[in-house]
Amino acid sequence: MSEEDIEKYFDKIPRVEAAAYNSSQRDFRTGCLSGTRDYLLSAVHEWVQRPTPPLFWLNGLAGTGKTTIAHSVAEYYDERKQLGASFFFSRDQQDRRDTRQVISTIAYQLGKAYPEVEGLIATAIKNHNPLHSNSQTQLRRLIIEPLSSLPHQRSLPTVIVIDALDESDDHTAASNIVELLATELPRTPLPLKFFVTSRPEKDLRSRFLAETVSSETQTLILHDIDVGIVQKDIKLFLQVRLTGIAKKHRDVIPQKPSKWPTEAEVDALTERAGGLFIFASTVVGFLDESSFLAPQRLSSILNEKVTASSSNLNPYAMLDKLYYQILDFMLHAGPHPIEDTADMFRRVVGTILFLRQPASCDDLIALLNTNVKGALMHLHSVIKVPKEDEGTQTIEIFHKSFHDYLTDPARCTDHHLFIDPPVHHGIIAESCLNVMIHSLESFLSTSIYIGYLPDFDKIPPFLHYACSEWTEHGLMCRHDDKLFDLAQIFFSTTSLNWIMYLALTDEGLIRFMHLIEQAARLGLVWSPFLSISLQHLGGSLSSRPGANRDYLQCRKVIQSSSFASILAVGIPPADPGCYFACAFADILSPFSMISFPEINDRRMWNFFELEWLEIASVCARPGSPAETAYYHILGCITFHQCHFELSVSWFQRALPVDVPDHGHSFEVLRDMVAARCNGARLYQDFLDDMWHLPLWVVDSYIRTLQRVGVCRADVLFTLGNLYWMRFQLVDNTPNPEDIDISIQHLQNAANASPQNFLRCASLQNLGYSLCMRYEFYGSPADIDAAEQCLRESEAQCDPKDAESVNSLPRDLGYAMYKSFKLRGQFEDIAKSIWYLTMFLTRHTALEVRTERHNSEVGRDRDEAYDALRKLERNNPGAGAEIWRCCHNPKIPLEVEILKRMTVALSCSSDEANSGLRI
């Protein structure tokens, strides 16, 4: 395999770059202080070098230094070229808590660490493509088999470090990885060593203690190490760090009459640490934060009373007291009232704790619209705050024990400081909604509405986060009236922009589907009035590469039960601007392309299944706009499928009682009238109650639309159909003015329409009206004009539309036959047969879908036979020539028609008999 191919296949591996021990996102993390943890590190080195089990599990309570030790192990073996890979989990970052990419990330890092392995992994990807397989297959194909294929096996063990496995978002999946390693690694002679750290969480502990895993694992429990050894390390750490603070700030920290800190003070701090390195590390940060106050702060910490009982019951008692002292100092340090300071603290720090991805200071300011730097001024010992020149660096807490303290009401008992998770998820959701309402439209409007995709590299990170994560926070928050009102505003004003943004980003349709489903659930949680407008979804998706796949993915979402639930609820009639289904009705309506020509994509017709929509319409609140819009969608779909009886029925349910003259009501009227006209023309049975309307209803619709004005093409189109209908009503003597006005309106509609379905339909209906006027009044100019309409519509329409809804060729065939009888021109009968054949071919294809056509098809065939026989009597041989030109020998139906016509002619004339045999 060439180097280019190796790079191409290897680069396909999904990985989490930030999970490596030395990634830029972990730049503030370091290993153990030299001289500390020697006993523990020696145990790890001995495990690596000896023929020991392939797994090493280091477990301990929060704050005991597991991550620092893992960092030291990774760093040590990286320097010796023995580190194969490292994956440091973090619940603060979404990709670093996802177990699905652990194996693939390890494989990627192995390939980068050992170039000879990279080609073998690339070959495995090319031959087996295991990238989307389960973890077991990935482990075998991407790690074990490539390493086993090396011509020269490495003599030194390869170490792989997995830290904080308990911080994964799926403990069951994490436990499965442990069992997988314990099962697969012993089966291979490869010198692979997996060093794993975690808290002793229930799922992980039970899996590690299982016989199949424990037999392949060396375990070390940090809090079981001799207390004297741990305290010695903590004391050394404190001595080195505090002495460094004293030297750095010697101008403000006096060293006389006694040295600071004293031996006794260091011993007292060591005792209070209780074996938790995070206590010692936090103390150092707190004292270093404000150098001239370091002695006073140290005294304050040591003056805090210690009760043996509390320490015994709660291993974090002293750490909790330290956190409280730091936060209490923060509350009283500024000039503002404590309540105001506490409110700002909870708002800012609560957001930092619960954001699903770390954010920079600038992004937090934009998201919260508050003084973030002021809120964090006195918290640098517990929160990593970037410097002024590090604007893009993220703000993070130093240790997850701080998160645990603030969110546990049993540990954080001060109401000023306690951060309630549901409340603060609500604050973040509210901030995200505000950001989208005020910023998303301006970002999209400069590009999408003028036909270009926006530059997503330029979208502010806080806005991207708001679009991608607000639903997660919304689902975890408590009901709140303010948030409820804001959500209503969002759904009625901004949800369309949000959907457009999601549809156009590169995150993929799986993520898109997930967010839409969550939004549907939010509609049920927050309000029975919320739903989503997806008006431009079809257009935005159809413009993207791989749109066919995208439509299938989105269809799953739209047909999902959770999505149906929100849409079926509906909204009150007083709020007509924010419901979902009207938007889709606009897209699906055959005539909506006048308003949205960019959405002229026939795949939208297959977006729904009728059964699902019918269920949703039944679930909708009776009389709600959602119910109306569902009926409209069902009518549009059945219209396109030429099921005009069903289509009319659905449209009739969707049509309001009052006379519609604008908005969605007009859309329903327009499509309902078109369905009635198409059904009447197709079945040539206008007297059927299914197709005609009472005269007074037709006149009422006409008056209403005339008041609106006749400047819009779809209004002109509807008026043309209504006058065509009026001309034929049984209780109305045909009025020449009706058909003249119909022709005028339809001609104007065709002229006013762009090259889309509406223009095609206008031309076809204009042809119908011209044929009808010719039928009644016999003007040759009408038949010629109708023929021109047919040619134009055939040239402009989508072939599927022309074949499915256009019965104009039949009417033209009849009209031409009548013209032949009146004028005696052989050209007319030739055209008659041509058009009847065209219609017969298409119309017979529809027999598969409905039995109603049988009698009509038979009658059409008889008309064609009769016309052809009359042609043969007047001009022998002409009929045979026409049929040979008409038929396509590759289409069995047309071959059959030709045979039947030949038999019919052979029976009518001996002279024709010899010339027509084939």
mmCIF file of C-alpha atoms in Angstrom, residues 490-503 516 530-542 554 557-558 566-567 577-588 599 604:
data_model
loop_
_atom_site.group_PDB
_atom_site.id
_atom_site.type_symbol
_atom_site.label_atom_id
_atom_site.label_comp_id
_atom_site.label_asym_id
_atom_site.label_seq_id
_atom_site.Cartn_x
_atom_site.Cartn_y
_atom_site.Cartn_z
ATOM 1 C CA PHE A 490 -38.235 30.757 20.616
ATOM 2 C CA PHE A 491 -40.585 28.216 19.031
ATOM 3 C CA SER A 492 -42.689 30.914 17.411
ATOM 4 C CA THR A 493 -39.849 33.154 16.151
ATOM 5 C CA THR A 494 -36.539 31.315 15.976
ATOM 6 C CA SER A 495 -37.139 27.570 15.660
ATOM 7 C CA LEU A 496 -37.060 27.769 11.850
ATOM 8 C CA ASN A 497 -33.610 29.359 11.928
ATOM 9 C CA TRP A 498 -32.480 26.781 14.440
ATOM 10 C CA ILE A 499 -33.639 23.895 12.229
ATOM 11 C CA MET A 500 -31.981 25.487 9.196
ATOM 12 C CA TYR A 501 -28.729 25.811 11.112
ATOM 13 C CA LEU A 502 -28.807 22.177 12.212
ATOM 14 C CA ALA A 503 -29.626 20.961 8.717
ATOM 15 C CA ILE A 516 -35.077 17.180 16.982
ATOM 16 C CA LEU A 530 -45.074 24.241 21.442
ATOM 17 C CA SER A 531 -44.157 22.730 18.098
ATOM 18 C CA ILE A 532 -41.497 23.139 15.500
ATOM 19 C CA SER A 533 -41.529 24.880 12.137
ATOM 20 C CA LEU A 534 -39.558 22.881 9.559
ATOM 21 C CA GLN A 535 -40.586 24.952 6.548
ATOM 22 C CA HIS A 536 -37.177 25.063 4.865
ATOM 23 C CA LEU A 537 -35.859 21.696 5.940
ATOM 24 C CA GLY A 538 -36.474 20.022 2.591
ATOM 25 C CA GLY A 539 -34.797 22.781 0.610
ATOM 26 C CA SER A 540 -31.764 22.964 2.850
ATOM 27 C CA LEU A 541 -31.228 19.223 2.872
ATOM 28 C CA SER A 542 -31.744 18.763 -0.867
ATOM 29 C CA CYS A 554 -34.745 12.627 8.701
ATOM 30 C CA VAL A 557 -37.116 11.320 13.004
ATOM 31 C CA ILE A 558 -40.308 12.716 11.565
ATOM 32 C CA ILE A 566 -45.451 17.175 20.076
ATOM 33 C CA LEU A 567 -46.875 17.776 16.625
ATOM 34 C CA GLY A 577 -47.649 31.550 13.448
ATOM 35 C CA CYS A 578 -45.782 28.779 15.190
ATOM 36 C CA TYR A 579 -47.149 25.414 14.205
ATOM 37 C CA PHE A 580 -45.267 22.824 12.310
ATOM 38 C CA ALA A 581 -47.644 21.257 9.904
ATOM 39 C CA CYS A 582 -48.577 24.314 7.849
ATOM 40 C CA ALA A 583 -44.948 24.717 6.963
ATOM 41 C CA PHE A 584 -44.770 21.189 5.638
ATOM 42 C CA ALA A 585 -48.069 21.646 3.851
ATOM 43 C CA ASP A 586 -46.530 24.584 2.012
ATOM 44 C CA ILE A 587 -43.640 22.398 0.917
ATOM 45 C CA LEU A 588 -45.823 19.450 -0.036
ATOM 46 C CA ILE A 599 -37.857 23.435 -2.663
ATOM 47 C CA MET A 604 -40.399 15.546 -0.323
#
